[in-house]
Tab-separated table of C-alpha atoms and ligand atoms in Angstrom:
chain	number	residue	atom	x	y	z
A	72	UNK	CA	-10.157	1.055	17.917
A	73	UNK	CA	-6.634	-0.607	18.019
A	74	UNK	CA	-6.479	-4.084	16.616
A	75	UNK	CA	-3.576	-6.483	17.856
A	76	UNK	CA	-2.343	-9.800	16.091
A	77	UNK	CA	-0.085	-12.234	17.727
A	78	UNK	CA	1.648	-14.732	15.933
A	79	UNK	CA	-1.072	-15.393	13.538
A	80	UNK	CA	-1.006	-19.041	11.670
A	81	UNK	CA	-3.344	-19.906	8.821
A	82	UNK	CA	-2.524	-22.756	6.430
A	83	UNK	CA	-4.535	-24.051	3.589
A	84	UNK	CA	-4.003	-27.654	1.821
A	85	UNK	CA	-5.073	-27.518	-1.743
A	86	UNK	CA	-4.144	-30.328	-4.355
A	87	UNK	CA	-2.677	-32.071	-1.682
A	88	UNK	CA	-0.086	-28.942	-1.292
A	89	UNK	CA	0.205	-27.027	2.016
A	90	UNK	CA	0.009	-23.437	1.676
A	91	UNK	CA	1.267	-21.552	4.908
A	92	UNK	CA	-1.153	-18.116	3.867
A	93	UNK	CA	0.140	-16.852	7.406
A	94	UNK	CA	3.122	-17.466	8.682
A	95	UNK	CA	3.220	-15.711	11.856
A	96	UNK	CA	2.170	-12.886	11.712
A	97	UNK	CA	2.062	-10.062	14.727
A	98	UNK	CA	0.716	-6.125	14.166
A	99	UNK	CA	-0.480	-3.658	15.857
A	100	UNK	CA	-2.579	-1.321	14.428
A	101	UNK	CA	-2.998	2.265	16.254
A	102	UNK	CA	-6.711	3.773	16.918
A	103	UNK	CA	-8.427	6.167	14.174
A	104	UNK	CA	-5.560	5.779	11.608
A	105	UNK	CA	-5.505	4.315	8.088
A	106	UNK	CA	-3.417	1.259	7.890
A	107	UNK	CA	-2.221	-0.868	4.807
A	108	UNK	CA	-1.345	-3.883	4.178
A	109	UNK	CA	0.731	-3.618	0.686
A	110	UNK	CA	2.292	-6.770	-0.933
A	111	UNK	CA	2.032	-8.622	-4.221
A	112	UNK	CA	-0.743	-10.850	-5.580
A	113	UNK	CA	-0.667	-14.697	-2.813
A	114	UNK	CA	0.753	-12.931	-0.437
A	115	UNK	CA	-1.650	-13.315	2.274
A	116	UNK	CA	-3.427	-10.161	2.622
A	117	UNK	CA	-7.059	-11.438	1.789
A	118	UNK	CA	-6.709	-14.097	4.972
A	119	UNK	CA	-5.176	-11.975	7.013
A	120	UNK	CA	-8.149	-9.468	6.750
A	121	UNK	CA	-10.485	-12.372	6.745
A	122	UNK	CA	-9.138	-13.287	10.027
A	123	UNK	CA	-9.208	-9.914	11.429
A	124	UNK	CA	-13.194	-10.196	10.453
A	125	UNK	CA	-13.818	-13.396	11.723
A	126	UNK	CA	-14.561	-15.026	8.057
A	127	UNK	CA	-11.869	-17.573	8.315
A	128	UNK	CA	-10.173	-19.074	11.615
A	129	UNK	CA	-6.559	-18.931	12.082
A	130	UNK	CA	-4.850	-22.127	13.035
A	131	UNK	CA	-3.089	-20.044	15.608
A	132	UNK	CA	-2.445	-17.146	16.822
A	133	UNK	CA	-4.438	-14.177	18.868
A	134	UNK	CA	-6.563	-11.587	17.538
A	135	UNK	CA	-7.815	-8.230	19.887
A	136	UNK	CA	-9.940	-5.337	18.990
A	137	UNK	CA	-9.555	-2.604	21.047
A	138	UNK	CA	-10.271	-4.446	24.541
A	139	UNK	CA	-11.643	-7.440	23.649
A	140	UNK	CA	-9.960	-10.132	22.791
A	141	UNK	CA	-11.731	-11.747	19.246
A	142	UNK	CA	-9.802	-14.828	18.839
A	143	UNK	CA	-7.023	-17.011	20.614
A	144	UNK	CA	-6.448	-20.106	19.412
A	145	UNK	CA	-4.730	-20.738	22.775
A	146	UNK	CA	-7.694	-19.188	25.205
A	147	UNK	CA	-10.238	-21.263	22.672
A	148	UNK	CA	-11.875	-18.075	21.840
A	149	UNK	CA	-13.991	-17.442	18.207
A	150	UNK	CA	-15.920	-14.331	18.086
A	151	UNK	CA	-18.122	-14.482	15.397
A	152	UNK	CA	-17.844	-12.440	12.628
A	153	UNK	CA	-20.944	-10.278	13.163
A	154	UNK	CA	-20.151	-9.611	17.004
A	155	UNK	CA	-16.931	-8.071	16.152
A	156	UNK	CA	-18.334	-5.123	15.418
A	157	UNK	CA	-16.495	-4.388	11.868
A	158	UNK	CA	-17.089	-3.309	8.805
A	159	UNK	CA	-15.748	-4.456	5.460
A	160	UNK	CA	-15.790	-3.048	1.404
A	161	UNK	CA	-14.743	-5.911	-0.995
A	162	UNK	CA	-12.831	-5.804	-4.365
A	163	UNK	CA	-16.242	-6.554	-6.145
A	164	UNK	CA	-19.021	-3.945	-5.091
A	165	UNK	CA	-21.023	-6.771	-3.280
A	166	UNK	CA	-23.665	-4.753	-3.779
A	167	UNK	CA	-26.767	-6.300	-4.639
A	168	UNK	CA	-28.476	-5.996	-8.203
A	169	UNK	CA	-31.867	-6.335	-8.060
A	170	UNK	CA	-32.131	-3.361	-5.040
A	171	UNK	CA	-31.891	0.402	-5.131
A	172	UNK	CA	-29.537	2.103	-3.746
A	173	UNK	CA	-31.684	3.407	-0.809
A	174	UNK	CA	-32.277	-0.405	0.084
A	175	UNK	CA	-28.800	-1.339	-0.580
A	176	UNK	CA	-27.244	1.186	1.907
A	177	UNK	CA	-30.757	0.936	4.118
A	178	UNK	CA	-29.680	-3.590	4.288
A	179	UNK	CA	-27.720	-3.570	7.786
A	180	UNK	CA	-29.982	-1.368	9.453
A	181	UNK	CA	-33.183	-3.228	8.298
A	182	UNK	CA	-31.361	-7.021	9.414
A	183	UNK	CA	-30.738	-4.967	12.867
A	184	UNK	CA	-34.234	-3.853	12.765
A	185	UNK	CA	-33.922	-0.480	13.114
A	186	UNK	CA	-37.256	2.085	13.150
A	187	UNK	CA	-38.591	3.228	9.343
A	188	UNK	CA	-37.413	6.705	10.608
A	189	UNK	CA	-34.213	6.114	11.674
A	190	UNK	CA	-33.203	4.230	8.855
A	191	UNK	CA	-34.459	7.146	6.477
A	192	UNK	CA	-32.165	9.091	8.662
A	193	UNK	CA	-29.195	7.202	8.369
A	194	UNK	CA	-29.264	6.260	4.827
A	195	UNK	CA	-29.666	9.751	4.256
A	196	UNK	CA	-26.484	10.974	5.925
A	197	UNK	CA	-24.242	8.281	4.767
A	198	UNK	CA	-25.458	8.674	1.291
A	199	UNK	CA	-24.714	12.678	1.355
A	200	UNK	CA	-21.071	11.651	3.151
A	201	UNK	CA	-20.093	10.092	-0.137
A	202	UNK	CA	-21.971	12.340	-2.187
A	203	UNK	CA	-24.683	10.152	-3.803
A	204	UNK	CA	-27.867	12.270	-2.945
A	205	UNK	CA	-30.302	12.195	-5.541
A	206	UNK	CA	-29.522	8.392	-6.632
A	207	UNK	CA	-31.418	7.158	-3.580
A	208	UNK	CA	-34.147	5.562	-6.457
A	209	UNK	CA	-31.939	4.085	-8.753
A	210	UNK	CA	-31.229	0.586	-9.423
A	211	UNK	CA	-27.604	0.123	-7.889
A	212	UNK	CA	-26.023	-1.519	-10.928
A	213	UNK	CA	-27.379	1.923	-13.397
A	214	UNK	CA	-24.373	4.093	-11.594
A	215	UNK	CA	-21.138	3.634	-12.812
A	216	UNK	CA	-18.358	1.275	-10.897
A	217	UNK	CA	-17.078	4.281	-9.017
A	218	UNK	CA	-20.627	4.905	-7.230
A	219	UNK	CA	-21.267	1.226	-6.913
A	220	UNK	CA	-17.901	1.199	-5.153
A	221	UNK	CA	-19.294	4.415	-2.975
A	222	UNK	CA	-22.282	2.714	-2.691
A	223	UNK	CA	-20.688	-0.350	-0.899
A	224	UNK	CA	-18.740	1.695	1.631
A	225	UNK	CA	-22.017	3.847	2.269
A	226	UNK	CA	-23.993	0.328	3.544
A	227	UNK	CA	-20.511	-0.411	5.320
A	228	UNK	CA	-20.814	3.055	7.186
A	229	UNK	CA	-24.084	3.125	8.006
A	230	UNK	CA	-24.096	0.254	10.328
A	231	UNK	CA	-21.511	2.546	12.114
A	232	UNK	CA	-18.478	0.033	12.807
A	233	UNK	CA	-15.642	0.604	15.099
A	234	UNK	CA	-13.196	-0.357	12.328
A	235	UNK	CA	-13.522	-0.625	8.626
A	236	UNK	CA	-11.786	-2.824	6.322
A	237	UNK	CA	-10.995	-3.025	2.862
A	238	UNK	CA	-9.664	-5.597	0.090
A	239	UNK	CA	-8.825	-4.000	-3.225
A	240	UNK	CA	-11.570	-1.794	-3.621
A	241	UNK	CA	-10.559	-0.054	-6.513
A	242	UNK	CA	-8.996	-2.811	-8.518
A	243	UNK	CA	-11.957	-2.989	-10.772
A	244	UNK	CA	-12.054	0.666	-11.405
A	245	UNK	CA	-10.313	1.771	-14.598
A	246	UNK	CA	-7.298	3.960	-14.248
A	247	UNK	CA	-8.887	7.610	-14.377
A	248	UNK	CA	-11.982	6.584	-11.836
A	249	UNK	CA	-9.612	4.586	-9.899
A	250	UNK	CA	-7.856	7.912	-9.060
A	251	UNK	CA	-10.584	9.955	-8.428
A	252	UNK	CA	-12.273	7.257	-6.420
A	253	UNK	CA	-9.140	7.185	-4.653
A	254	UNK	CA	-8.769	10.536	-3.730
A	255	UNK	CA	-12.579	10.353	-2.948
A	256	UNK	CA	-12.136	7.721	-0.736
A	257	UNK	CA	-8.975	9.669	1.125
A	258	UNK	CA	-10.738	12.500	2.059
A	259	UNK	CA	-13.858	10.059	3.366
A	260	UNK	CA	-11.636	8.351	5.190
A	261	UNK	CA	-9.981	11.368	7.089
A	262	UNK	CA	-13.191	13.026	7.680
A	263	UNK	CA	-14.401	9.405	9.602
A	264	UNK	CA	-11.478	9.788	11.931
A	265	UNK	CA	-11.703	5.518	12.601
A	266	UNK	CA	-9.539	2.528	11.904
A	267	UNK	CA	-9.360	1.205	8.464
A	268	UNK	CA	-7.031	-1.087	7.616
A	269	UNK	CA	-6.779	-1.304	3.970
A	270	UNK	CA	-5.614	-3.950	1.719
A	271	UNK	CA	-3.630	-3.572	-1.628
A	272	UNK	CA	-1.243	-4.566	-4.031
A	273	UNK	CA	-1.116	-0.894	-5.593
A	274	UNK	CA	2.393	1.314	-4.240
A	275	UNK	CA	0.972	4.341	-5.247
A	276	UNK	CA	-2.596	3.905	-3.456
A	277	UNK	CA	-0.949	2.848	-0.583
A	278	UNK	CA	1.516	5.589	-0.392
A	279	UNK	CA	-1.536	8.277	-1.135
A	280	UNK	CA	-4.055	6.934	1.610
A	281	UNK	CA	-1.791	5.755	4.760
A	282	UNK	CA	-0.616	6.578	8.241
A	283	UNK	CA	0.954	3.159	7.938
A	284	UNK	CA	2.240	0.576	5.557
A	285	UNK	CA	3.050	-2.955	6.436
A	286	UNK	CA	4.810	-4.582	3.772
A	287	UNK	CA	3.701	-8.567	3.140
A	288	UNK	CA	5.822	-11.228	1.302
A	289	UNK	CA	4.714	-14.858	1.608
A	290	UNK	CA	2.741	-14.962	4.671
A	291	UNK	CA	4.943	-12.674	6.692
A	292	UNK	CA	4.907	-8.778	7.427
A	293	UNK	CA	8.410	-7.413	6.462
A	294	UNK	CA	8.312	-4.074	7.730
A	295	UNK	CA	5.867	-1.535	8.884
A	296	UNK	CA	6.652	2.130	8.973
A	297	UNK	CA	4.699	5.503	7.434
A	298	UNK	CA	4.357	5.628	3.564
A	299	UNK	CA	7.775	8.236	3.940
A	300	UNK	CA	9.713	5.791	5.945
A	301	UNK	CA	8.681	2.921	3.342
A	302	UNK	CA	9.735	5.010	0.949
A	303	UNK	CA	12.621	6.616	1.374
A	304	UNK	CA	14.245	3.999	4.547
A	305	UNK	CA	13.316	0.952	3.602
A	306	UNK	CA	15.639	-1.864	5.323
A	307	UNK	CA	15.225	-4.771	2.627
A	308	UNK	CA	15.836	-4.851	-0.782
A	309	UNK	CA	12.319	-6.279	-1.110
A	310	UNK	CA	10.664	-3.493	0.060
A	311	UNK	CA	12.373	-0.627	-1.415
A	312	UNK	CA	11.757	-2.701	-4.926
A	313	UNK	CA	8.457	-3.489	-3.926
A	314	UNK	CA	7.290	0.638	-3.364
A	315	UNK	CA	8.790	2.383	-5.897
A	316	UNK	CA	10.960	2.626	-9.403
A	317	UNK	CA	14.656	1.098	-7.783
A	318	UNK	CA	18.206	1.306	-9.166
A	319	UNK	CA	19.627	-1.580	-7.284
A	320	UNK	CA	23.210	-2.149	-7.160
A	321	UNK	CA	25.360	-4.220	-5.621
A	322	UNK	CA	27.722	-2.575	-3.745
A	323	UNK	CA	30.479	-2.760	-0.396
A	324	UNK	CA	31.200	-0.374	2.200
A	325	UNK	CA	34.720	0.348	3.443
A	326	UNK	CA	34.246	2.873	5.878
A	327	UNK	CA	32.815	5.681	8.041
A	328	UNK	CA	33.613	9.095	7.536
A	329	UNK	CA	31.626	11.620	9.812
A	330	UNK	CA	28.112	10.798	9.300
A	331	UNK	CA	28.470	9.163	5.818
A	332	UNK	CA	29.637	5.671	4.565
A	333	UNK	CA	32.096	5.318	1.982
A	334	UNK	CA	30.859	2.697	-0.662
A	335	UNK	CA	32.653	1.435	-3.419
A	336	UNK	CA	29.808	0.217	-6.217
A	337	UNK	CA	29.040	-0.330	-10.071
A	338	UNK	CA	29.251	2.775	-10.164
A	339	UNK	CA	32.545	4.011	-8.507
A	340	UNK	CA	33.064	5.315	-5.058
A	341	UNK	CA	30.071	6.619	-3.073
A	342	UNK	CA	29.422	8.654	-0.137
A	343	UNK	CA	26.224	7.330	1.230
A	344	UNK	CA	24.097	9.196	4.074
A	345	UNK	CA	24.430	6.736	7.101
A	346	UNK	CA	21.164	5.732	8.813
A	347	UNK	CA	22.500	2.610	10.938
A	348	UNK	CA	25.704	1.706	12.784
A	349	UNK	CA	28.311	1.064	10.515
A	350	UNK	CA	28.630	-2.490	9.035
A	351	UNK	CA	31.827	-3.266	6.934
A	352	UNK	CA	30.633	-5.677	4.156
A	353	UNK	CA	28.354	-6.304	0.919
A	354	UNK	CA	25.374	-4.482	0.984
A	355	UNK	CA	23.000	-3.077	-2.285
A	356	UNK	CA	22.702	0.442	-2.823
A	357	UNK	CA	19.348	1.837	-3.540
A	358	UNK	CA	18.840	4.961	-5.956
A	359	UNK	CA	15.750	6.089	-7.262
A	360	UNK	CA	15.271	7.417	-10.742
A	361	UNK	CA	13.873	11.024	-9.601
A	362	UNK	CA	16.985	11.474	-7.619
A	363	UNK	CA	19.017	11.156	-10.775
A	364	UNK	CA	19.673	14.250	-12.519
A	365	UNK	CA	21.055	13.332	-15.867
A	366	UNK	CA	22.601	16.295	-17.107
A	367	UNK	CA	24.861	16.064	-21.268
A	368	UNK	CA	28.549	15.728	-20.920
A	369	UNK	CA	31.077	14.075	-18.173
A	370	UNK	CA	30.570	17.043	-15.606
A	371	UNK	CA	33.331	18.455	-13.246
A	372	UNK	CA	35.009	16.028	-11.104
A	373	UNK	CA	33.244	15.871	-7.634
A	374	UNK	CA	32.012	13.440	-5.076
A	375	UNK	CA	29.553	11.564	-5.811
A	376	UNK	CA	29.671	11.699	-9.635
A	377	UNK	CA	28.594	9.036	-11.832
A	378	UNK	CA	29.453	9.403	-15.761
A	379	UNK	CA	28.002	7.391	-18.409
A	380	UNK	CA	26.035	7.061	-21.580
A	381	UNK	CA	22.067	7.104	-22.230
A	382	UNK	CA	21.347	3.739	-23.699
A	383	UNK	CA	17.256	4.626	-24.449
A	384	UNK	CA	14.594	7.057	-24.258
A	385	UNK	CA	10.745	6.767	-23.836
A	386	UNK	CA	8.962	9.325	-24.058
A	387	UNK	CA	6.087	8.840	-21.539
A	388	UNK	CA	4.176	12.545	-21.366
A	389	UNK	CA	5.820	14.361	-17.757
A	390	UNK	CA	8.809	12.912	-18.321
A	391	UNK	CA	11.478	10.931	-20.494
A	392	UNK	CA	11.950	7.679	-18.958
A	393	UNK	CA	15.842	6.996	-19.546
A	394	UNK	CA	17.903	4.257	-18.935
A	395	UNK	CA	21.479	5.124	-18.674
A	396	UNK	CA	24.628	2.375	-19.370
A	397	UNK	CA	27.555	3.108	-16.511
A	398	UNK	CA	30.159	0.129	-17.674
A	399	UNK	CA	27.830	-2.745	-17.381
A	400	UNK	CA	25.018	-1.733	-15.408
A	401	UNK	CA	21.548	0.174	-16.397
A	402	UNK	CA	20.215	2.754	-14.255
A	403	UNK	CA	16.727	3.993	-15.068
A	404	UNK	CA	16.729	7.821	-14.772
A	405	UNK	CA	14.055	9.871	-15.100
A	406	UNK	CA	14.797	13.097	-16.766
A	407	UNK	CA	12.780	16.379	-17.940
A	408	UNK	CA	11.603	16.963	-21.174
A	409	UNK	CA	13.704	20.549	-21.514
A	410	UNK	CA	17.044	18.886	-20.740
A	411	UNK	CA	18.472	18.082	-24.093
A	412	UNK	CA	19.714	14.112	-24.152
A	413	UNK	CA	19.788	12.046	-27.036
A	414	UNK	CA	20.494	8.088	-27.295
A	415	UNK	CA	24.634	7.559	-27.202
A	416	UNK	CA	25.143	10.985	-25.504
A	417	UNK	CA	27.396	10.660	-22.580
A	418	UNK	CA	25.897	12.381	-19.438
A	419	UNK	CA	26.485	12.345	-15.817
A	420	UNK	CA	24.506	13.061	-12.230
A	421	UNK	CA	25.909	13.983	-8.965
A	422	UNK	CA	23.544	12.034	-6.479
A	423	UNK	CA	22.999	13.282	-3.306
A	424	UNK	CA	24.270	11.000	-0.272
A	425	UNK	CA	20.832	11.542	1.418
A	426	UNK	CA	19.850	9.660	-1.984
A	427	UNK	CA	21.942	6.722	-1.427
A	428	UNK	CA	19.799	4.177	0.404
A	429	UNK	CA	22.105	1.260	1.899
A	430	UNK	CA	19.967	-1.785	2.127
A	431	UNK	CA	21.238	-4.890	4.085
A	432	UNK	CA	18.897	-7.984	3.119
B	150	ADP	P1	-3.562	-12.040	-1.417
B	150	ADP	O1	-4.878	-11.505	-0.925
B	150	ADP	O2	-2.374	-11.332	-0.846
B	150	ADP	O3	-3.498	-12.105	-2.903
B	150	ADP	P2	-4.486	-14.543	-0.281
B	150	ADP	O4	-4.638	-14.293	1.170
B	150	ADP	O5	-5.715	-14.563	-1.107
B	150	ADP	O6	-3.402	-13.548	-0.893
B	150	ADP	O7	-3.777	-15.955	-0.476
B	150	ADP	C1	-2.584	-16.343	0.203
B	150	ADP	C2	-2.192	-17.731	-0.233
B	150	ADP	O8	-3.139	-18.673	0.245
B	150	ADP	C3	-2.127	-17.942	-1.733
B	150	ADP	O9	-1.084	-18.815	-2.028
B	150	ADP	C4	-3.463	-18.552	-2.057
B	150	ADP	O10	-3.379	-19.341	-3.216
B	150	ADP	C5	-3.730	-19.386	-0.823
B	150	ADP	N1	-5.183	-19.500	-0.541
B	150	ADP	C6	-6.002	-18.496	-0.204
B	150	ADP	N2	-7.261	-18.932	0.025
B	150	ADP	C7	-7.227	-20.266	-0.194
B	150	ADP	C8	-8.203	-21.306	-0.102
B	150	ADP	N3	-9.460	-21.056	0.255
B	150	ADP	N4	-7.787	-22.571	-0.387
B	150	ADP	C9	-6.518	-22.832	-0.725
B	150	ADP	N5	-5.555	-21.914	-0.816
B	150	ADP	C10	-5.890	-20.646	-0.549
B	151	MG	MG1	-6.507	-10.713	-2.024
């Protein structure tokens, strides 16, 4: 199902403060894909997906799942929540203590009043789709937070919705079961072949599980593109911080040559890959530490060289994490543990121009 939002307002007034949550907001999210909505902590993802639901009304705006049009602020239409057809996995498991699994995952189908049969059925299926046979018995809070979490997107599956959303789900799950859960959760999700839209404030689990990323910052979507495009051709400085380790520098570009841009920066001149029509003027050059080879010495002269000293080390297990002085700006490098750098050493990296992201804003 594809979901559309038009110019979606939502304010809230609290201590006498407005708060514009949304602040117009359009997407359009394609049929049977994942899509996330990354962005840090008050950003607005929460209402946004609570609007999408039908859990809190947008001061304006318009709102369509596949055909039907949920809400219009316009058109004075409200679908309720529970006749748009959705389903949704929280941050907390939501699941409900004093029940066993079975009747946790078994709760939609019994409000719908479904047949004894049929519910066995379905309960049964969803629970072997996320691999929890065998717990059907079990008091839901006796599995750990990773099967609670599994738990709560069986008894969102089995009421079979056209669309699934999610807000943090894995937040609460410590580092190692967040990644497994994760990964769990990825293949799930492919296998289901529907919408979810996904919400998160984590680069990494947003780059692993999406078709799409669209990037929030203070009630506003600042780009959308595939977890590749985010990545590596991000337009704002914002969101090429925002997804990844950045070596931001400020930086001006002179000219055109062929298909590259001639930059002068921090850290001398640079030839940059050009991805946009050429624009004379102050820009910020983007390089990310696993593009930076650091290698001892000051290198053979060549384009694109940068020469300067290491300033620290940390050792964090892959690889050293290394920060690296050119004249009076630090570049975080990330280097491997066989190359041979110590703190004071001058070293050098030749980056390539496909590496040199030009950001405008
Ligand atoms: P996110 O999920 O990205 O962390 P939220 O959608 O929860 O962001 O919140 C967006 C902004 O709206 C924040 O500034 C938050 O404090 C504010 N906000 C959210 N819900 C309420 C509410 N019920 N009352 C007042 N302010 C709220
Ligand atoms: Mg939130």
């Amino acid at each position: 199902m594809r979901i559309r939002v038009e110019g979606l307002r939502k304010h809230y007034v609290s201590d006498g403060r407005t708060v514009a949550a949304l602040d117009g907001v359009d997407l359009d999210i394609p049929a049977n894909s994942i899509f996330t909505l990354l962005g840090p902590s008050g950003c607005g993802k929460t209402t946004l997906l609570r609007c999408i639901v039908g859990l809190e009304t947008p001061d304006e705006g318009e709102i369509a799942i596949g055909e039907e049009r949920v809400f219009s602020s316009r058109r004075g239409i409200a679908v309720p929540p529970e006749k748009r057809g959705l389903g949704m996995v929280f941050q907390s498991y939501a699941i409900w203590p004093h029940m066993t699994v079975f009747d946790n995952v078994a709760y939609p189908l019994r409000v719908r009043r479904a047949s004894k049969a049929r519910i066995a059925q379905k309960v049964a299926e969803a629970l072997r789709f996320v691999q929890l046979e065998g717990v059907e018995r079990r008091s839901a809070t006796r599995l750990s937070g990773g099967q609670q979490q599994r738990v709560a997107l069986a008894r969102a599956l089995v009421a079979e919705p056209k669309v699934i959303l999610f807000d943090e789900p894995l937040s609460n799950l410590d580092a190692k079961l967040r990644e497994e859960t994760r990964k769990a959760l990825e293949r799930f999700l492919g296998e289901l072949g529907i919408t979810a839209v996904y919400v998160t404030h984590d680069r990494v689990e947003a780059l692993a599980l999406s078709n799409s990323i669209a990037v929030m910052r203070a009630g506003s979507i600042v780009e959308t593109g595939s977890p590749q495009q985010i990545y590596f051709a991000a337009r704002t400085r914002f969101v090429a911080d925002f997804i990844g380790r950045a070596n931001l520098v400020a930086a001006t570009v002179r000219a055109e040559e062929g298909d590259q841009l001639v930059v002068d920066s921090a850290l001398g001149r640079l030839r940059c890959a050009q991805r946009a029509p050429l624009r004379i003027g102050e820009a910020t050059l983007c390089i990310r530490p696993e593009f930076m080879h650091l290698r001892p010495g000051d290198g053979e002269p060549v384009p694109n060289l940068v020469r300067g000293r290491i300033e620290s080390l940390a050792f964090v297990g892959e690889f050293y994490e290394a920060q690296m002085r050119v004249g009076d700006t630090l570049l975080l490098a990330r280097t491997e543990p066989e190359v041979d750098l110590h703190v004071g050493d001058p070293v050098h990296f030749v980056i390539d121009p496909a590496h040199c992201l030009l950001l405008w804003q």
